Every structure is written in structure tokens, then in C-alpha cells.
């Protein structure tokens, strides 16, 4: 589903190389996790895939279902089924959460040649999804992420994911800033979306999220490359011994 | 200095030569002659006047209106169409009785200025030109004085209770070169309530003055939308005097046009009065120049005033905000607030702001702020990452920026109308 080959990326503004040849394939129905120390390039990978400005791809490719992601605008990537749950969800004053969600959903449907959802259909859909994530009507009414707590922001990301139903979900440090209860809610939300047609890439610094969202494959990223790949036990190893041992081993 | 005075004198004479005092004597004729004398003494505004530093008054001073193409807005519903209202239609600044509703239906007294000279409408007699004259200090506003002298059209509205429905002044355009002067007087009596709507560009050059007396415990709501004509010019003045526990709220939506100068001069004279002024403007192109000039005087205790002005500018558009809060020595416990903000969509556009506070009382709460900024790139990316195309995402953020001013409108149905209108305009603009 998601296929990344030899991806090299540098910052546009300065001559700093961040990704130095990432190879990664996420199959439909699978959950892949990427772990790694700070500054290893995990978040950069997620931003480059989503199409954020400021990065230059110097080599390699990234494709979703065979379509070249790097040639697409961010909104085209979203319509093609790519979703990034942001590490720092953005506050947008003046834009209501419901308006935001509805505009996003209908824009994607339009781009895919599907009919737009009526106000009634949309409301029904959002209410059902919001209930599972313990998001109340008040949160839906407020401007996007304005005055939300850290946990509320992350739950709101998962709500967007649940409403937009993307094919490929990337979660960038979704566990950061969450207490145990909030993490459980978020993980339940993600697990509810797991299905045979959908792929997940879960980026995290710590193993604890992976207790709740159990991955099929775990990758360790360091200095812009994936240096080790294994099963869920690899995450436990990180938890126990830290990154130092693994990095020493592959060096 | 002498040369300058001479130039001013010449400009005034040229302008006056193109005008004639309207027919009809009586009290109105006297008020007009008095205004003409004041105008002759003051002269027309010039670029060297402090209050005209950012806006060139030449096109407003000119003897004739520059031609402006009539914009046919046949792609949208009429303004405030969803609101049950009483329509009074003016075409090129002339009242059109046939196309207007029966004035009796609003439950307020309505008289045309053109017929007022003969009648002894005592309340209008006390108001016409009186608030405008008060508003000449400390800053001269000669174009308003010119209006008092020469306007032959306008309405006189007096509400003695709660109006049955809003009164809607519809300003339509007929010709490409019409020069219109409209002068309205409004008195909202003690405890009464009136909503006034205004829509349209009105003329190639439209000059309006509205004098509003809001008596003790009365409420006046004013919502206007200044039309989409790209080439029109206008200067508007609101002079309002507020009594004890009265409320005054005015909102203006402005898009397109070459020049708009909207002045508001408010005096809070009774304790516990509330005055809100808000404006949302969107301009595209270097021909666009939009100026909000506001002067609020607090002269009583525990009054609240609020100014919220937002402008979105691109392709060389220019926005101006000059806003002043004056708190006199006796106006203790004043709560004054002022914010002016611009969203500059490119590097060519310009926002000029002059916020001023002048406070003589010692127990007041006054704050003001002014910002200029580009569109939030992070928010833009967030929207796009969720599938919203770039142009839609920009329009959404522009609307969100202006929404804060629209939120100042108290009536939800009217606010929704304004929002819908603006949304439609932004959607058409993208293409």
C-alpha cells in the first residue's frame, strides 16, 4: 500500500540532510511502528509524506497504491487516502470544528468523484464517531482545537481519522502529552479502525502506546535511516535497554 | 501658506459651483444655509489635514463624480432577502416610492427629507445638522457639512416603540456617473428599539450622513453591506449621541470599490450606555482603498465602547484605520476596547493604522491593539492535509478572520445573512 524507496530528504532552507535513504513498505491490514531517538527523522518522514513545505526530496520515491505521492499536492494526497495525525494539532480560530470536518470530508469526496454528504447525513456520522471517542457536542461546536487540552486535541485527530476513513494512517507521536486514560481512548479509537483494507504507520518515541496498539512490524530509525526491523518484541527491547544498545549493535 | 489657502479656496469654489442648495425653505433651508456658511469657513479636506494623511480626498472633493461601471449582481439573492423588513429604495440617490414598501408597515414614523421642509417635524428640526455640527470638534469633517448643506434626499425615521420590522435602505445604481448625497436623521425615543439595514453602492459617488439620537434606554442596530461595484467611491458619516443605558451597534461589510471612507463619530452622554462599532472589509487590487475613521467620546460614567475592525487585502489593496477613544474627566469606570487587524494576502498590500487613546479620567479600563499579518501557513497546511483544496482553505481562513467582526452583530439571522453573503463573494472570487 505505502511504498517508500531510498528516500533522501533535506531541509529546503539550510543544507541539512534529514532522511538518508529510507526504505519502508506498509501492507494493507498491517500496523507498522517506527521508533527512534529524538532527531532521527521520524517526524520529517511523516511531514514529507503529507506534503508539508520546507523539505526537498533529493532522491528516492514514495507511493500510495502505486501512485507517486511526491508529485501530489497535500489535498490530493488526502483525497487519495493518506492521513496524518499531527503531533501538534493546529488551532484555527474562527473555523468551527464541524465546518472544518464537513469541508474536509466533502472536499475529499468531491475530488474522488463521490457525492457530497448532506448536513443531516454528516451530523449523524460525526455524532456516532464522536461518541466512541468521548467527544461531546460542545467540543464539536468550538473552533478547531481552540482551548482544547492536549488529550482533547489528540482525540480530535482520531475523530477526523474516523470520519474521513483514510486508507493509510500515519500517527505522529500521538501518545505525546497523553495521560493513561486519554491514551487508552485514543488507542481504542485507532484499534476500531483497524481492518484488512487499511494500513497504519505509528510513529512513537516510547513503547507504551504499542501496548495498546499492538503492531505487526516494528522499525527502529536512527540518523535518517531504518536500522533495524522486527516484531513487537523489538519495542519491548527498546523499553528495557533504551536505544543505545540497538544503535551500537547496528553501527 | 498663502498659495495653499488659495488652492483650497479654488477647490471649494469649483465644488460649490457644481452644487445647488435644494428647493424647499422653512427650517430645513435655514439649516442648509447655516451649514454652507460653516463649510465656506472650513474649506474642503486636503491631503495635509491630519485626518486625510492616508486617504486622498481629491476624488471626493472633485466637482463631478468620476464615472463608475454599474455592477450587475444577478448571481446572488438580494441583500437581507431572508429578513422580514421594510424596504425603501433609492436609485442613484433618489427615492423611488413605487419600488419601495409602504412606510407605515414598520410601526415607526418615516418621512422623506425631500418633503420635510414644509412640515414641522420638530424632532428632526432639532437633529438635522446638529449632531454633524457637534462632530466637527475636535476634528473638522467638512464633507459631512457639505452633505448637510446640499443633500436633498434621505429619510427621517422616529421610533417611539419597538419597530415591527427592520427598515432597509436599498441603494441601487442606475447610471455610470451619478453623484448622490443622502442625509438621514434617526431618533430612537426612550425605551424604543430600531434596526436599520443598508445595502448597495448607491451611485458612482455616494456621500451619506446619518445623524442618530439614541434616547435613554433605547437601542439602535445598524447593519450595512456596501455593495460589490468595483469602481464606485463613497464617503459615509455616522454621528450618534447616546443617552443613559442606551445601546448603539453598527456593523459594516465592504468589498470592492475604489474608495470607501466610513466615518463614525459617537458621543456617549448618558451613564451606562453601550456602543459597538465593527467592520469587515475585503479588497483586491491596487485600486481598492478602504478607510475606517472612528471617534468615540466617553462623557458619562460606566459606559462601554467596543471597536472591532478587520480587513483582508491583496494585490496592492490599501486599508486604513484611524480610531480614537476620548475619555473625558468625568467618565469614570469607562470600559473602552479597540482592535484593528489586517490580513495581508501578499507583499503588495498595505494596512495603515492609527489607534489613539486620550484619557482624562483616572478610573477607567481602556485597551487597544492593532495587528497586520499574513495567512497562517500552519493552519493552511492543516486544512490541505485534510483534503481541503488550497483556494478553499484560503477562503475559509479569510472568512474565519473576518468572522470576529461579523460576530458583533447581535441578531443571529442578520449575522447569518452577512456571513452567507461574504461566503458567496469569496467563493466567486477564487475563480
mmCIF file of C-alpha atoms in Angstrom, chain B residues 91-431:
data_model
loop_
_atom_site.group_PDB
_atom_site.id
_atom_site.type_symbol
_atom_site.label_atom_id
_atom_site.label_comp_id
_atom_site.label_asym_id
_atom_site.label_seq_id
_atom_site.Cartn_x
_atom_site.Cartn_y
_atom_site.Cartn_z
ATOM 1 C CA UNK B 91 -31.828 54.798 -7.228
ATOM 2 C CA UNK B 92 -28.768 56.956 -7.823
ATOM 3 C CA UNK B 93 -29.646 58.665 -4.572
ATOM 4 C CA UNK B 94 -33.270 59.453 -5.442
ATOM 5 C CA UNK B 95 -36.162 57.873 -3.551
ATOM 6 C CA UNK B 96 -38.278 55.513 -5.663
ATOM 7 C CA UNK B 97 -41.685 55.304 -3.953
ATOM 8 C CA UNK B 98 -43.095 52.793 -6.431
ATOM 9 C CA UNK B 99 -40.435 50.217 -5.753
ATOM 10 C CA UNK B 100 -40.494 50.798 -2.008
ATOM 11 C CA UNK B 101 -42.714 49.204 0.609
ATOM 12 C CA UNK B 102 -45.481 51.086 2.379
ATOM 13 C CA UNK B 103 -43.615 53.043 5.071
ATOM 14 C CA UNK B 104 -46.456 52.531 7.541
ATOM 15 C CA UNK B 105 -45.643 48.843 7.938
ATOM 16 C CA UNK B 106 -42.597 49.190 10.155
ATOM 17 C CA UNK B 107 -44.526 50.748 13.007
ATOM 18 C CA UNK B 108 -42.285 53.810 13.061
ATOM 19 C CA UNK B 109 -42.641 57.329 11.671
ATOM 20 C CA UNK B 110 -40.912 57.663 8.315
ATOM 21 C CA UNK B 111 -40.742 60.835 6.270
ATOM 22 C CA UNK B 112 -38.741 61.691 3.168
ATOM 23 C CA UNK B 113 -36.254 64.518 3.589
ATOM 24 C CA UNK B 114 -37.399 65.879 0.213
ATOM 25 C CA UNK B 115 -40.807 66.646 1.750
ATOM 26 C CA UNK B 116 -39.670 67.593 5.222
ATOM 27 C CA UNK B 117 -39.071 71.303 4.676
ATOM 28 C CA UNK B 118 -42.756 72.150 4.569
ATOM 29 C CA UNK B 119 -43.731 70.003 7.527
ATOM 30 C CA UNK B 120 -42.864 70.992 11.044
ATOM 31 C CA UNK B 121 -41.209 67.806 12.162
ATOM 32 C CA UNK B 122 -39.924 69.228 15.400
ATOM 33 C CA UNK B 123 -37.695 66.300 16.379
ATOM 34 C CA UNK B 124 -35.908 66.318 13.003
ATOM 35 C CA UNK B 125 -35.524 70.052 13.225
ATOM 36 C CA UNK B 126 -33.556 69.597 16.443
ATOM 37 C CA UNK B 127 -31.406 66.929 14.896
ATOM 38 C CA UNK B 128 -30.717 67.889 11.292
ATOM 39 C CA UNK B 129 -27.181 69.216 11.056
ATOM 40 C CA UNK B 130 -26.977 69.479 14.844
ATOM 41 C CA UNK B 131 -25.066 66.267 15.532
ATOM 42 C CA UNK B 132 -22.989 66.814 12.420
ATOM 43 C CA UNK B 133 -22.032 70.286 13.703
ATOM 44 C CA UNK B 134 -21.138 68.844 17.135
ATOM 45 C CA UNK B 135 -18.977 66.272 15.380
ATOM 46 C CA UNK B 136 -16.758 68.972 13.836
ATOM 47 C CA UNK B 137 -14.768 69.229 17.036
ATOM 48 C CA UNK B 138 -12.001 68.494 17.676
ATOM 49 C CA UNK B 139 -11.597 67.262 14.111
ATOM 50 C CA UNK B 140 -13.214 69.007 11.144
ATOM 51 C CA UNK B 141 -15.297 66.809 8.827
ATOM 52 C CA UNK B 142 -16.135 69.221 6.006
ATOM 53 C CA UNK B 143 -17.581 66.593 3.668
ATOM 54 C CA UNK B 144 -20.318 65.957 6.227
ATOM 55 C CA UNK B 145 -21.023 69.666 6.403
ATOM 56 C CA UNK B 146 -21.221 69.779 2.619
ATOM 57 C CA UNK B 147 -23.772 66.976 2.856
ATOM 58 C CA UNK B 148 -25.880 68.856 5.406
ATOM 59 C CA UNK B 149 -25.939 71.862 3.088
ATOM 60 C CA UNK B 150 -26.673 70.145 -0.198
ATOM 61 C CA UNK B 151 -28.359 66.777 0.410
ATOM 62 C CA UNK B 152 -31.900 66.880 -0.957
ATOM 63 C CA UNK B 153 -32.729 63.244 -0.302
ATOM 64 C CA UNK B 154 -32.790 60.964 2.686
ATOM 65 C CA UNK B 155 -35.148 59.675 5.321
ATOM 66 C CA UNK B 156 -36.271 60.848 8.716
ATOM 67 C CA UNK B 157 -37.157 57.963 10.991
ATOM 68 C CA UNK B 158 -38.545 58.178 14.502
ATOM 69 C CA UNK B 159 -39.202 55.083 16.582
ATOM 70 C CA UNK B 160 -41.359 55.501 19.644
ATOM 71 C CA UNK B 161 -41.617 51.810 20.493
ATOM 72 C CA UNK B 162 -40.132 48.608 19.298
ATOM 73 C CA UNK B 163 -40.198 48.722 15.484
ATOM 74 C CA UNK B 164 -42.283 45.951 13.947
ATOM 75 C CA UNK B 165 -39.522 45.141 11.492
ATOM 76 C CA UNK B 166 -36.163 46.469 10.367
ATOM 77 C CA UNK B 167 -36.112 49.399 7.956
ATOM 78 C CA UNK B 168 -33.948 48.613 4.946
ATOM 79 C CA UNK B 169 -32.445 51.383 2.838
ATOM 80 C CA UNK B 170 -31.686 49.885 -0.572
ATOM 81 C CA UNK B 171 -29.177 51.870 -2.585
ATOM 82 C CA UNK B 172 -29.356 50.956 -6.240
ATOM 83 C CA UNK B 173 -27.421 52.325 -9.134
ATOM 84 C CA UNK B 174 -28.888 53.466 -12.423
ATOM 85 C CA UNK B 175 -26.255 55.419 -14.293
ATOM 86 C CA UNK B 176 -22.496 55.423 -14.544
ATOM 87 C CA UNK B 177 -21.890 58.965 -13.388
ATOM 88 C CA UNK B 178 -24.454 59.661 -10.667
ATOM 89 C CA UNK B 179 -23.318 61.750 -7.753
ATOM 90 C CA UNK B 180 -25.567 61.244 -4.744
ATOM 91 C CA UNK B 181 -25.919 62.990 -1.422
ATOM 92 C CA UNK B 182 -28.155 61.350 1.178
ATOM 93 C CA UNK B 183 -28.844 62.687 4.637
ATOM 94 C CA UNK B 184 -30.752 60.611 7.190
ATOM 95 C CA UNK B 185 -31.964 61.593 10.638
ATOM 96 C CA UNK B 186 -32.985 58.938 13.114
ATOM 97 C CA UNK B 187 -34.402 59.330 16.558
ATOM 98 C CA UNK B 188 -34.989 56.299 18.746
ATOM 99 C CA UNK B 189 -37.124 57.518 21.642
ATOM 100 C CA UNK B 190 -36.834 56.433 25.247
ATOM 101 C CA UNK B 191 -37.036 52.656 25.550
ATOM 102 C CA UNK B 192 -37.645 52.197 21.818
ATOM 103 C CA UNK B 193 -35.759 49.882 19.503
ATOM 104 C CA UNK B 194 -34.929 50.118 15.809
ATOM 105 C CA UNK B 195 -32.857 48.097 13.367
ATOM 106 C CA UNK B 196 -31.659 49.832 10.221
ATOM 107 C CA UNK B 197 -30.224 47.930 7.265
ATOM 108 C CA UNK B 198 -28.385 49.483 4.336
ATOM 109 C CA UNK B 199 -27.247 47.737 1.167
ATOM 110 C CA UNK B 200 -25.725 48.723 -2.129
ATOM 111 C CA UNK B 201 -23.247 51.089 -3.663
ATOM 112 C CA UNK B 202 -25.911 53.737 -4.388
ATOM 113 C CA UNK B 203 -24.161 55.846 -7.014
ATOM 114 C CA UNK B 204 -20.867 56.314 -8.809
ATOM 115 C CA UNK B 205 -20.071 58.616 -5.895
ATOM 116 C CA UNK B 206 -22.202 58.259 -2.797
ATOM 117 C CA UNK B 207 -21.975 60.584 0.163
ATOM 118 C CA UNK B 208 -24.159 59.809 3.142
ATOM 119 C CA UNK B 209 -24.625 61.345 6.543
ATOM 120 C CA UNK B 210 -26.665 59.678 9.237
ATOM 121 C CA UNK B 211 -27.465 61.511 12.431
ATOM 122 C CA UNK B 212 -28.740 59.224 15.155
ATOM 123 C CA UNK B 213 -30.138 60.186 18.522
ATOM 124 C CA UNK B 214 -30.489 57.190 20.820
ATOM 125 C CA UNK B 215 -32.521 58.297 23.847
ATOM 126 C CA UNK B 216 -32.335 56.867 27.369
ATOM 127 C CA UNK B 217 -32.854 53.114 27.422
ATOM 128 C CA UNK B 218 -33.243 52.949 23.635
ATOM 129 C CA UNK B 219 -31.473 50.597 21.249
ATOM 130 C CA UNK B 220 -30.307 51.169 17.690
ATOM 131 C CA UNK B 221 -28.862 48.422 15.490
ATOM 132 C CA UNK B 222 -27.292 49.253 12.174
ATOM 133 C CA UNK B 223 -26.032 46.699 9.673
ATOM 134 C CA UNK B 224 -24.859 47.652 6.233
ATOM 135 C CA UNK B 225 -23.316 45.985 3.240
ATOM 136 C CA UNK B 226 -21.713 48.371 0.798
ATOM 137 C CA UNK B 227 -22.199 46.544 -2.484
ATOM 138 C CA UNK B 228 -19.856 44.928 -4.973
ATOM 139 C CA UNK B 229 -19.359 47.667 -7.571
ATOM 140 C CA UNK B 230 -15.657 47.755 -8.341
ATOM 141 C CA UNK B 231 -15.371 51.361 -9.412
ATOM 142 C CA UNK B 232 -17.662 53.228 -7.036
ATOM 143 C CA UNK B 233 -16.494 55.724 -4.470
ATOM 144 C CA UNK B 234 -18.169 56.642 -1.242
ATOM 145 C CA UNK B 235 -17.808 58.581 1.931
ATOM 146 C CA UNK B 236 -20.173 57.947 4.806
ATOM 147 C CA UNK B 237 -20.582 59.637 8.160
ATOM 148 C CA UNK B 238 -22.486 58.442 11.185
ATOM 149 C CA UNK B 239 -22.970 60.917 14.014
ATOM 150 C CA UNK B 240 -24.605 59.412 17.065
ATOM 151 C CA UNK B 241 -25.480 60.635 20.519
ATOM 152 C CA UNK B 242 -26.259 58.079 23.190
ATOM 153 C CA UNK B 243 -28.430 58.558 26.262
ATOM 154 C CA UNK B 244 -28.430 56.745 29.586
ATOM 155 C CA UNK B 245 -28.492 52.934 29.376
ATOM 156 C CA UNK B 246 -28.880 53.115 25.616
ATOM 157 C CA UNK B 247 -27.318 50.766 23.116
ATOM 158 C CA UNK B 248 -25.857 51.505 19.710
ATOM 159 C CA UNK B 249 -24.430 48.836 17.436
ATOM 160 C CA UNK B 250 -23.189 49.347 13.923
ATOM 161 C CA UNK B 251 -21.601 46.867 11.538
ATOM 162 C CA UNK B 252 -20.328 47.458 8.006
ATOM 163 C CA UNK B 253 -19.373 44.912 5.376
ATOM 164 C CA UNK B 254 -17.371 46.276 2.480
ATOM 165 C CA UNK B 255 -15.915 44.579 -0.560
ATOM 166 C CA UNK B 256 -14.678 46.032 -3.834
ATOM 167 C CA UNK B 257 -14.931 49.688 -4.760
ATOM 168 C CA UNK B 258 -12.201 52.196 -5.427
ATOM 169 C CA UNK B 259 -12.691 54.271 -2.362
ATOM 170 C CA UNK B 260 -14.664 53.976 0.813
ATOM 171 C CA UNK B 261 -14.224 56.261 3.762
ATOM 172 C CA UNK B 262 -16.546 55.330 6.601
ATOM 173 C CA UNK B 263 -16.513 57.752 9.489
ATOM 174 C CA UNK B 264 -18.311 57.238 12.768
ATOM 175 C CA UNK B 265 -18.459 59.845 15.488
ATOM 176 C CA UNK B 266 -20.110 58.668 18.682
ATOM 177 C CA UNK B 267 -20.790 60.524 21.888
ATOM 178 C CA UNK B 268 -21.734 58.573 24.986
ATOM 179 C CA UNK B 269 -23.521 61.197 27.038
ATOM 180 C CA UNK B 270 -25.654 59.149 29.433
ATOM 181 C CA UNK B 271 -24.362 56.781 32.111
ATOM 182 C CA UNK B 272 -24.199 53.047 31.352
ATOM 183 C CA UNK B 273 -24.510 53.428 27.583
ATOM 184 C CA UNK B 274 -23.054 50.816 25.252
ATOM 185 C CA UNK B 275 -21.624 51.454 21.777
ATOM 186 C CA UNK B 276 -20.237 48.834 19.434
ATOM 187 C CA UNK B 277 -18.710 49.521 16.034
ATOM 188 C CA UNK B 278 -17.480 46.780 13.773
ATOM 189 C CA UNK B 279 -16.368 46.413 10.201
ATOM 190 C CA UNK B 280 -15.257 43.651 7.849
ATOM 191 C CA UNK B 281 -13.654 44.647 4.572
ATOM 192 C CA UNK B 282 -12.098 42.653 1.758
ATOM 193 C CA UNK B 283 -10.182 44.328 -1.036
ATOM 194 C CA UNK B 284 -8.431 43.069 -4.134
ATOM 195 C CA UNK B 285 -6.280 45.190 -6.389
ATOM 196 C CA UNK B 286 -4.329 48.419 -6.156
ATOM 197 C CA UNK B 287 -7.412 50.479 -6.961
ATOM 198 C CA UNK B 288 -9.003 49.422 -3.673
ATOM 199 C CA UNK B 289 -8.755 51.872 -0.819
ATOM 200 C CA UNK B 290 -10.797 51.421 2.321
ATOM 201 C CA UNK B 291 -10.718 53.719 5.319
ATOM 202 C CA UNK B 292 -12.480 53.407 8.673
ATOM 203 C CA UNK B 293 -12.225 56.538 10.752
ATOM 204 C CA UNK B 294 -13.779 56.380 14.194
ATOM 205 C CA UNK B 295 -14.058 58.803 17.070
ATOM 206 C CA UNK B 296 -15.740 57.684 20.305
ATOM 207 C CA UNK B 297 -16.165 60.133 23.163
ATOM 208 C CA UNK B 298 -16.955 58.844 26.628
ATOM 209 C CA UNK B 299 -18.568 61.671 28.579
ATOM 210 C CA UNK B 300 -20.546 59.705 31.171
ATOM 211 C CA UNK B 301 -19.879 57.032 33.768
ATOM 212 C CA UNK B 302 -19.754 53.265 33.349
ATOM 213 C CA UNK B 303 -20.161 53.304 29.594
ATOM 214 C CA UNK B 304 -18.785 50.597 27.362
ATOM 215 C CA UNK B 305 -17.457 51.048 23.843
ATOM 216 C CA UNK B 306 -16.036 48.456 21.517
ATOM 217 C CA UNK B 307 -14.430 48.756 18.094
ATOM 218 C CA UNK B 308 -13.624 45.662 16.047
ATOM 219 C CA UNK B 309 -12.317 46.263 12.529
ATOM 220 C CA UNK B 310 -10.908 43.601 10.214
ATOM 221 C CA UNK B 311 -9.591 43.900 6.692
ATOM 222 C CA UNK B 312 -8.338 41.347 4.189
ATOM 223 C CA UNK B 313 -6.155 42.875 1.491
ATOM 224 C CA UNK B 314 -4.439 41.581 -1.609
ATOM 225 C CA UNK B 315 -2.877 42.636 -4.902
ATOM 226 C CA UNK B 316 -1.940 46.087 -3.702
ATOM 227 C CA UNK B 317 -5.138 46.941 -1.837
ATOM 228 C CA UNK B 318 -4.854 49.579 0.870
ATOM 229 C CA UNK B 319 -6.667 49.587 4.199
ATOM 230 C CA UNK B 320 -6.735 52.420 6.703
ATOM 231 C CA UNK B 321 -7.948 52.517 10.275
ATOM 232 C CA UNK B 322 -7.990 55.666 12.367
ATOM 233 C CA UNK B 323 -9.682 55.037 15.657
ATOM 234 C CA UNK B 324 -9.848 57.192 18.717
ATOM 235 C CA UNK B 325 -11.278 56.776 22.171
ATOM 236 C CA UNK B 326 -11.562 60.000 24.139
ATOM 237 C CA UNK B 327 -12.442 59.675 27.815
ATOM 238 C CA UNK B 328 -13.396 62.947 29.487
ATOM 239 C CA UNK B 329 -12.576 63.717 33.085
ATOM 240 C CA UNK B 330 -15.994 62.723 34.419
ATOM 241 C CA UNK B 331 -16.286 59.455 32.537
ATOM 242 C CA UNK B 332 -15.187 57.202 35.387
ATOM 243 C CA UNK B 333 -15.443 53.411 35.096
ATOM 244 C CA UNK B 334 -15.257 53.634 31.321
ATOM 245 C CA UNK B 335 -14.661 50.353 29.553
ATOM 246 C CA UNK B 336 -13.162 51.044 26.143
ATOM 247 C CA UNK B 337 -11.843 48.495 23.696
ATOM 248 C CA UNK B 338 -10.456 48.798 20.222
ATOM 249 C CA UNK B 339 -8.906 46.286 17.868
ATOM 250 C CA UNK B 340 -7.963 46.708 14.231
ATOM 251 C CA UNK B 341 -6.436 43.870 12.290
ATOM 252 C CA UNK B 342 -5.466 43.183 8.745
ATOM 253 C CA UNK B 343 -4.711 40.026 6.875
ATOM 254 C CA UNK B 344 -2.298 40.803 4.055
ATOM 255 C CA UNK B 345 -2.500 38.068 1.451
ATOM 256 C CA UNK B 346 0.621 39.274 -0.359
ATOM 257 C CA UNK B 347 3.543 41.629 -0.023
ATOM 258 C CA UNK B 348 1.983 44.364 -2.164
ATOM 259 C CA UNK B 349 -0.899 45.275 0.090
ATOM 260 C CA UNK B 350 -0.831 47.803 2.853
ATOM 261 C CA UNK B 351 -2.575 48.437 6.142
ATOM 262 C CA UNK B 352 -2.183 51.796 7.868
ATOM 263 C CA UNK B 353 -3.452 52.030 11.403
ATOM 264 C CA UNK B 354 -3.607 54.944 13.786
ATOM 265 C CA UNK B 355 -5.092 53.882 17.105
ATOM 266 C CA UNK B 356 -5.440 56.658 19.674
ATOM 267 C CA UNK B 357 -6.451 56.818 23.303
ATOM 268 C CA UNK B 358 -6.897 60.095 25.128
ATOM 269 C CA UNK B 359 -7.921 59.652 28.732
ATOM 270 C CA UNK B 360 -8.617 62.291 31.379
ATOM 271 C CA UNK B 361 -10.476 60.174 33.951
ATOM 272 C CA UNK B 362 -8.423 58.148 36.410
ATOM 273 C CA UNK B 363 -10.562 55.063 36.951
ATOM 274 C CA UNK B 364 -11.017 53.538 33.510
ATOM 275 C CA UNK B 365 -10.256 50.375 31.618
ATOM 276 C CA UNK B 366 -9.166 51.043 28.053
ATOM 277 C CA UNK B 367 -7.249 48.822 25.701
ATOM 278 C CA UNK B 368 -6.382 48.902 22.059
ATOM 279 C CA UNK B 369 -4.457 46.762 19.647
ATOM 280 C CA UNK B 370 -3.572 46.620 16.004
ATOM 281 C CA UNK B 371 -2.034 43.791 14.018
ATOM 282 C CA UNK B 372 -1.044 43.021 10.459
ATOM 283 C CA UNK B 373 -0.162 39.564 9.342
ATOM 284 C CA UNK B 374 -0.066 37.012 6.577
ATOM 285 C CA UNK B 375 -2.279 33.966 6.374
ATOM 286 C CA UNK B 376 -1.285 31.290 8.895
ATOM 287 C CA UNK B 377 0.721 28.772 6.860
ATOM 288 C CA UNK B 378 0.425 26.104 9.527
ATOM 289 C CA UNK B 379 -3.367 26.342 9.524
ATOM 290 C CA UNK B 380 -3.341 26.334 5.732
ATOM 291 C CA UNK B 381 -1.313 23.121 5.634
ATOM 292 C CA UNK B 382 -3.516 21.507 8.279
ATOM 293 C CA UNK B 383 -6.605 22.185 6.162
ATOM 294 C CA UNK B 384 -4.941 20.935 2.992
ATOM 295 C CA UNK B 385 -3.680 17.827 4.745
ATOM 296 C CA UNK B 386 -7.324 17.069 5.496
ATOM 297 C CA UNK B 387 -8.214 17.359 1.827
ATOM 298 C CA UNK B 388 -9.366 20.971 1.519
ATOM 299 C CA UNK B 389 -8.021 22.469 -1.752
ATOM 300 C CA UNK B 390 -5.718 25.469 -1.413
ATOM 301 C CA UNK B 391 -8.179 28.117 -2.637
ATOM 302 C CA UNK B 392 -10.974 26.784 -0.414
ATOM 303 C CA UNK B 393 -8.636 26.625 2.552
ATOM 304 C CA UNK B 394 -7.615 30.246 1.985
ATOM 305 C CA UNK B 395 -11.245 31.343 1.680
ATOM 306 C CA UNK B 396 -12.102 29.509 4.879
ATOM 307 C CA UNK B 397 -9.291 31.216 6.773
ATOM 308 C CA UNK B 398 -10.226 34.624 5.346
ATOM 309 C CA UNK B 399 -13.806 34.097 6.413
ATOM 310 C CA UNK B 400 -12.657 32.980 9.848
ATOM 311 C CA UNK B 401 -10.567 36.120 10.181
ATOM 312 C CA UNK B 402 -13.491 38.376 9.296
ATOM 313 C CA UNK B 403 -15.913 36.347 11.404
ATOM 314 C CA UNK B 404 -14.813 38.079 14.579
ATOM 315 C CA UNK B 405 -16.225 41.344 13.268
ATOM 316 C CA UNK B 406 -19.400 39.694 11.969
ATOM 317 C CA UNK B 407 -19.904 38.094 15.393
ATOM 318 C CA UNK B 408 -20.501 41.604 16.728
ATOM 319 C CA UNK B 409 -23.920 41.600 15.050
ATOM 320 C CA UNK B 410 -26.450 40.837 17.742
ATOM 321 C CA UNK B 411 -29.263 39.443 15.597
ATOM 322 C CA UNK B 412 -28.325 35.883 14.615
ATOM 323 C CA UNK B 413 -30.458 35.794 11.461
ATOM 324 C CA UNK B 414 -28.907 39.014 10.191
ATOM 325 C CA UNK B 415 -25.409 37.814 11.094
ATOM 326 C CA UNK B 416 -26.067 34.602 9.145
ATOM 327 C CA UNK B 417 -27.162 36.654 6.130
ATOM 328 C CA UNK B 418 -23.950 38.673 6.249
ATOM 329 C CA UNK B 419 -21.856 35.532 6.654
ATOM 330 C CA UNK B 420 -23.615 33.844 3.738
ATOM 331 C CA UNK B 421 -23.146 36.892 1.543
ATOM 332 C CA UNK B 422 -19.453 37.082 2.295
ATOM 333 C CA UNK B 423 -19.006 33.342 1.789
ATOM 334 C CA UNK B 424 -20.621 33.627 -1.636
ATOM 335 C CA UNK B 425 -18.415 36.542 -2.597
ATOM 336 C CA UNK B 426 -15.272 34.759 -1.506
ATOM 337 C CA UNK B 427 -16.294 31.659 -3.448
ATOM 338 C CA UNK B 428 -16.821 33.685 -6.651
ATOM 339 C CA UNK B 429 -13.548 35.496 -6.197
ATOM 340 C CA UNK B 430 -11.481 32.340 -6.236
ATOM 341 C CA UNK B 431 -12.116 31.637 -9.916
#
